[in-house]
PDB file of C-alpha atoms in Angstrom:
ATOM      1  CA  UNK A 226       8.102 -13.088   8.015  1.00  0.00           C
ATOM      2  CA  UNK A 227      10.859 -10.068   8.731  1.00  0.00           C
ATOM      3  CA  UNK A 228       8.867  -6.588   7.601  1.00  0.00           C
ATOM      4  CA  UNK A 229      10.897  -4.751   5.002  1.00  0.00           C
ATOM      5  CA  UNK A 230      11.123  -0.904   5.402  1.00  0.00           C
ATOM      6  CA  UNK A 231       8.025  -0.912   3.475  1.00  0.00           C
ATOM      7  CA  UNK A 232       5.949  -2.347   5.305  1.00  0.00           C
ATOM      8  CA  UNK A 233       7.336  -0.014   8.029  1.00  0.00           C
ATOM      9  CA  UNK A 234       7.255   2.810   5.993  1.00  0.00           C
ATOM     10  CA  UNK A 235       3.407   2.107   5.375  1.00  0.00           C
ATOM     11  CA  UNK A 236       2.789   1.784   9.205  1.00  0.00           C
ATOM     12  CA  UNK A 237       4.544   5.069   9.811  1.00  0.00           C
ATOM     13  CA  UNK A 238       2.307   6.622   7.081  1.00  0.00           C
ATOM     14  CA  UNK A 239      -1.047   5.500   7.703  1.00  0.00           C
ATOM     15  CA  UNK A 240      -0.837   5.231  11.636  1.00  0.00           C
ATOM     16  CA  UNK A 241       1.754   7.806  12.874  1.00  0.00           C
ATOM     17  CA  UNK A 242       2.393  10.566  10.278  1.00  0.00           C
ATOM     18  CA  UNK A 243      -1.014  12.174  10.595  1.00  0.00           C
ATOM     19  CA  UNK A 244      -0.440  12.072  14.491  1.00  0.00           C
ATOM     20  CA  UNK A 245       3.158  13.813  14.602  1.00  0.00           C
ATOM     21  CA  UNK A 246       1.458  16.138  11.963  1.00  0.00           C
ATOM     22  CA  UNK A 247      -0.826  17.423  13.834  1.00  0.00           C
ATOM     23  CA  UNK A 248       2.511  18.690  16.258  1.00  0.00           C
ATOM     24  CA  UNK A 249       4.082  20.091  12.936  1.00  0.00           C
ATOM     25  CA  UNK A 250       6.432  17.189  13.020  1.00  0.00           C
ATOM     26  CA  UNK A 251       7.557  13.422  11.606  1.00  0.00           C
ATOM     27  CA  UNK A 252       9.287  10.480  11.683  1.00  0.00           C
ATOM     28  CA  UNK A 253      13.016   9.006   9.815  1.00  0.00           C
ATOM     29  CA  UNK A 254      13.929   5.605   9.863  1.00  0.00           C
ATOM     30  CA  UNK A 255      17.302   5.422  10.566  1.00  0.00           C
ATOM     31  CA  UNK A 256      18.222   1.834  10.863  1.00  0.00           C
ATOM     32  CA  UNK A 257      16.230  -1.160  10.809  1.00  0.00           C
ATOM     33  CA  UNK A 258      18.125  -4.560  11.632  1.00  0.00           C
ATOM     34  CA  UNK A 259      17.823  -7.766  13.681  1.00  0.00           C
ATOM     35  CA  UNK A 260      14.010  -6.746  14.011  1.00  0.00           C
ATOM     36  CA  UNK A 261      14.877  -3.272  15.929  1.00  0.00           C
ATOM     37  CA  UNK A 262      13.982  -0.254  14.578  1.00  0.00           C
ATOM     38  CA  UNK A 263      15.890   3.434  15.140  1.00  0.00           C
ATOM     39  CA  UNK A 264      13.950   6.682  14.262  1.00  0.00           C
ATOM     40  CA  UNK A 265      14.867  10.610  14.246  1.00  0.00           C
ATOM     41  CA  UNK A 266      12.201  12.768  14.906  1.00  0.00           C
ATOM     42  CA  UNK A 267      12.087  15.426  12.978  1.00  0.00           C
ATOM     43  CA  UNK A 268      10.305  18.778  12.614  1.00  0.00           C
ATOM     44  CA  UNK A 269       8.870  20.187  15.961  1.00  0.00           C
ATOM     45  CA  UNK A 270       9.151  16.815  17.557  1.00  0.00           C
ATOM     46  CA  UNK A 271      12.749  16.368  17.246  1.00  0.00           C
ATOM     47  CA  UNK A 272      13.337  18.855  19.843  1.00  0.00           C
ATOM     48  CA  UNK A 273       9.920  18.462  22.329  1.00  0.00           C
ATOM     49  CA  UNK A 274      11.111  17.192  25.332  1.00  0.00           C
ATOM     50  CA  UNK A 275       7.717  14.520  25.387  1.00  0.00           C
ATOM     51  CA  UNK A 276      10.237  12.880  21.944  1.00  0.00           C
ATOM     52  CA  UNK A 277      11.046   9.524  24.342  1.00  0.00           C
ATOM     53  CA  UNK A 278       7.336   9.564  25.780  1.00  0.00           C
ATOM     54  CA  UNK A 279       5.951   9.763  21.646  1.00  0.00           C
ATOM     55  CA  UNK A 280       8.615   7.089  20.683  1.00  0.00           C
ATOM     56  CA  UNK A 281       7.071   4.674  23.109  1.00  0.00           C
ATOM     57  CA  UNK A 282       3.697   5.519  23.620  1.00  0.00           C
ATOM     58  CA  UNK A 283       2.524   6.271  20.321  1.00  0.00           C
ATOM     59  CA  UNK A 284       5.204   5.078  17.515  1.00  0.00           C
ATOM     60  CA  UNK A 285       6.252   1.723  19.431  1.00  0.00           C
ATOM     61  CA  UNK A 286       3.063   0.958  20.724  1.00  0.00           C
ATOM     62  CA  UNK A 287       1.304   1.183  16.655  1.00  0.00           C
ATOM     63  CA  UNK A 288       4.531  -0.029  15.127  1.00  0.00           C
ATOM     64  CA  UNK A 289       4.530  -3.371  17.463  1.00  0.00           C
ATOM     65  CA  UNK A 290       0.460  -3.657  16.803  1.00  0.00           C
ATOM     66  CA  UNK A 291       0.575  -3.925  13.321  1.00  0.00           C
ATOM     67  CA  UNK A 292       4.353  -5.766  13.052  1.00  0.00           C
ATOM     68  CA  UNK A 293       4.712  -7.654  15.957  1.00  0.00           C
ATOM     69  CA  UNK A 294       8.246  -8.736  14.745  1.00  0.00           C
ATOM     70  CA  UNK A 295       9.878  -5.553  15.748  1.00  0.00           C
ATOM     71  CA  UNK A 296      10.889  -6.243  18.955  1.00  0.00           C
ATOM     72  CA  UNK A 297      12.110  -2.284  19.967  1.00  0.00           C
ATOM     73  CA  UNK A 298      11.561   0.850  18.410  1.00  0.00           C
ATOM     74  CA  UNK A 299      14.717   2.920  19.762  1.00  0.00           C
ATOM     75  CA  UNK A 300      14.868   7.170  19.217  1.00  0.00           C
ATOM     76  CA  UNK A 301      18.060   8.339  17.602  1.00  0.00           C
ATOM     77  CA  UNK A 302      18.920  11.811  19.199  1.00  0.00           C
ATOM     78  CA  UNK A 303      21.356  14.050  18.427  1.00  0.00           C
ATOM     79  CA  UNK A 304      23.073  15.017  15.100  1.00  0.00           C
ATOM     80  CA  UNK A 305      23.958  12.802  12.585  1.00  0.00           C
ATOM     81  CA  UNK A 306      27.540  12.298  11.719  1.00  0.00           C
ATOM     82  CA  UNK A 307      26.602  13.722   8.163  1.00  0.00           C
ATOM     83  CA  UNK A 308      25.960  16.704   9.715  1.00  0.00           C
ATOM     84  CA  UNK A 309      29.019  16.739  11.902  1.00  0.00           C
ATOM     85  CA  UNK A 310      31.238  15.543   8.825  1.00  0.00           C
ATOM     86  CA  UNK A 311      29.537  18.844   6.673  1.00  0.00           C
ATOM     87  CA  UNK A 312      29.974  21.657  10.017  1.00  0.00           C
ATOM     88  CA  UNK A 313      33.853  20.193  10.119  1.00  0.00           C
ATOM     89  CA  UNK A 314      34.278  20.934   6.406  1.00  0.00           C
ATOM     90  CA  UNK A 315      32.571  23.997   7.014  1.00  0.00           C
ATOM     91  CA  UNK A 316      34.484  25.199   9.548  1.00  0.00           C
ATOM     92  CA  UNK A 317      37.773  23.926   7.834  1.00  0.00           C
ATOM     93  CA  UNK A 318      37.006  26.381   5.266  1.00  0.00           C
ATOM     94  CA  UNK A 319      36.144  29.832   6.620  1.00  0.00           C
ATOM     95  CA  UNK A 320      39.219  29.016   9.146  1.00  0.00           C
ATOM     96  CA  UNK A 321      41.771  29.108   5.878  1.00  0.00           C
ATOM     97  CA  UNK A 322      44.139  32.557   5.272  1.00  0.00           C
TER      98      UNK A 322
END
């Protein structure tokens, strides 16, 4: 059986949430198709440079124990192209006469 993103979302909460709390941070599903799963890191973690070293250690390793179906969990770095798409607007504007 394929997990849904609640099941995942229920991993993430009881197994890794308290963890990345405890670093003043969290976890975002990005993306979750053909069984691989993309995260952001968010809070503190999203910029620690130990982010790849969490992702697989700690949020692959639990995800994979308790829904062996995901075959990779993959870190999404970066900023989103949301963000991108609202800085361009932004910058659009204050660059008017």
């Amino acid at each position: 059986m394929t997990p849904t993103l609640n099941d995942i979302e229920t991993v993430l909460e009881r197994q890794i949430r308290p963890i990345l709390a405890n670093h003043h941070g969290d976890v975002a599903v990005v993306d979750y198709t053909d069984h691989v799963l993309r995260i952001r890191l968010t809070g503190r973690c999203s910029a620690c440079p130990s982010a790849l070293l969490t992702t697989e250690e700690i949020i692959a390793a639990k995800v994979k124990e308790y829904l062996p179906q995901i075959r990779d969990v993959i870190l999404v770095s970066g900023v989103s192209d949301d963000l991108i798409s609202q800085a361009k607007s932004l910058l659009a504007h204050h660059s008017r006469p």
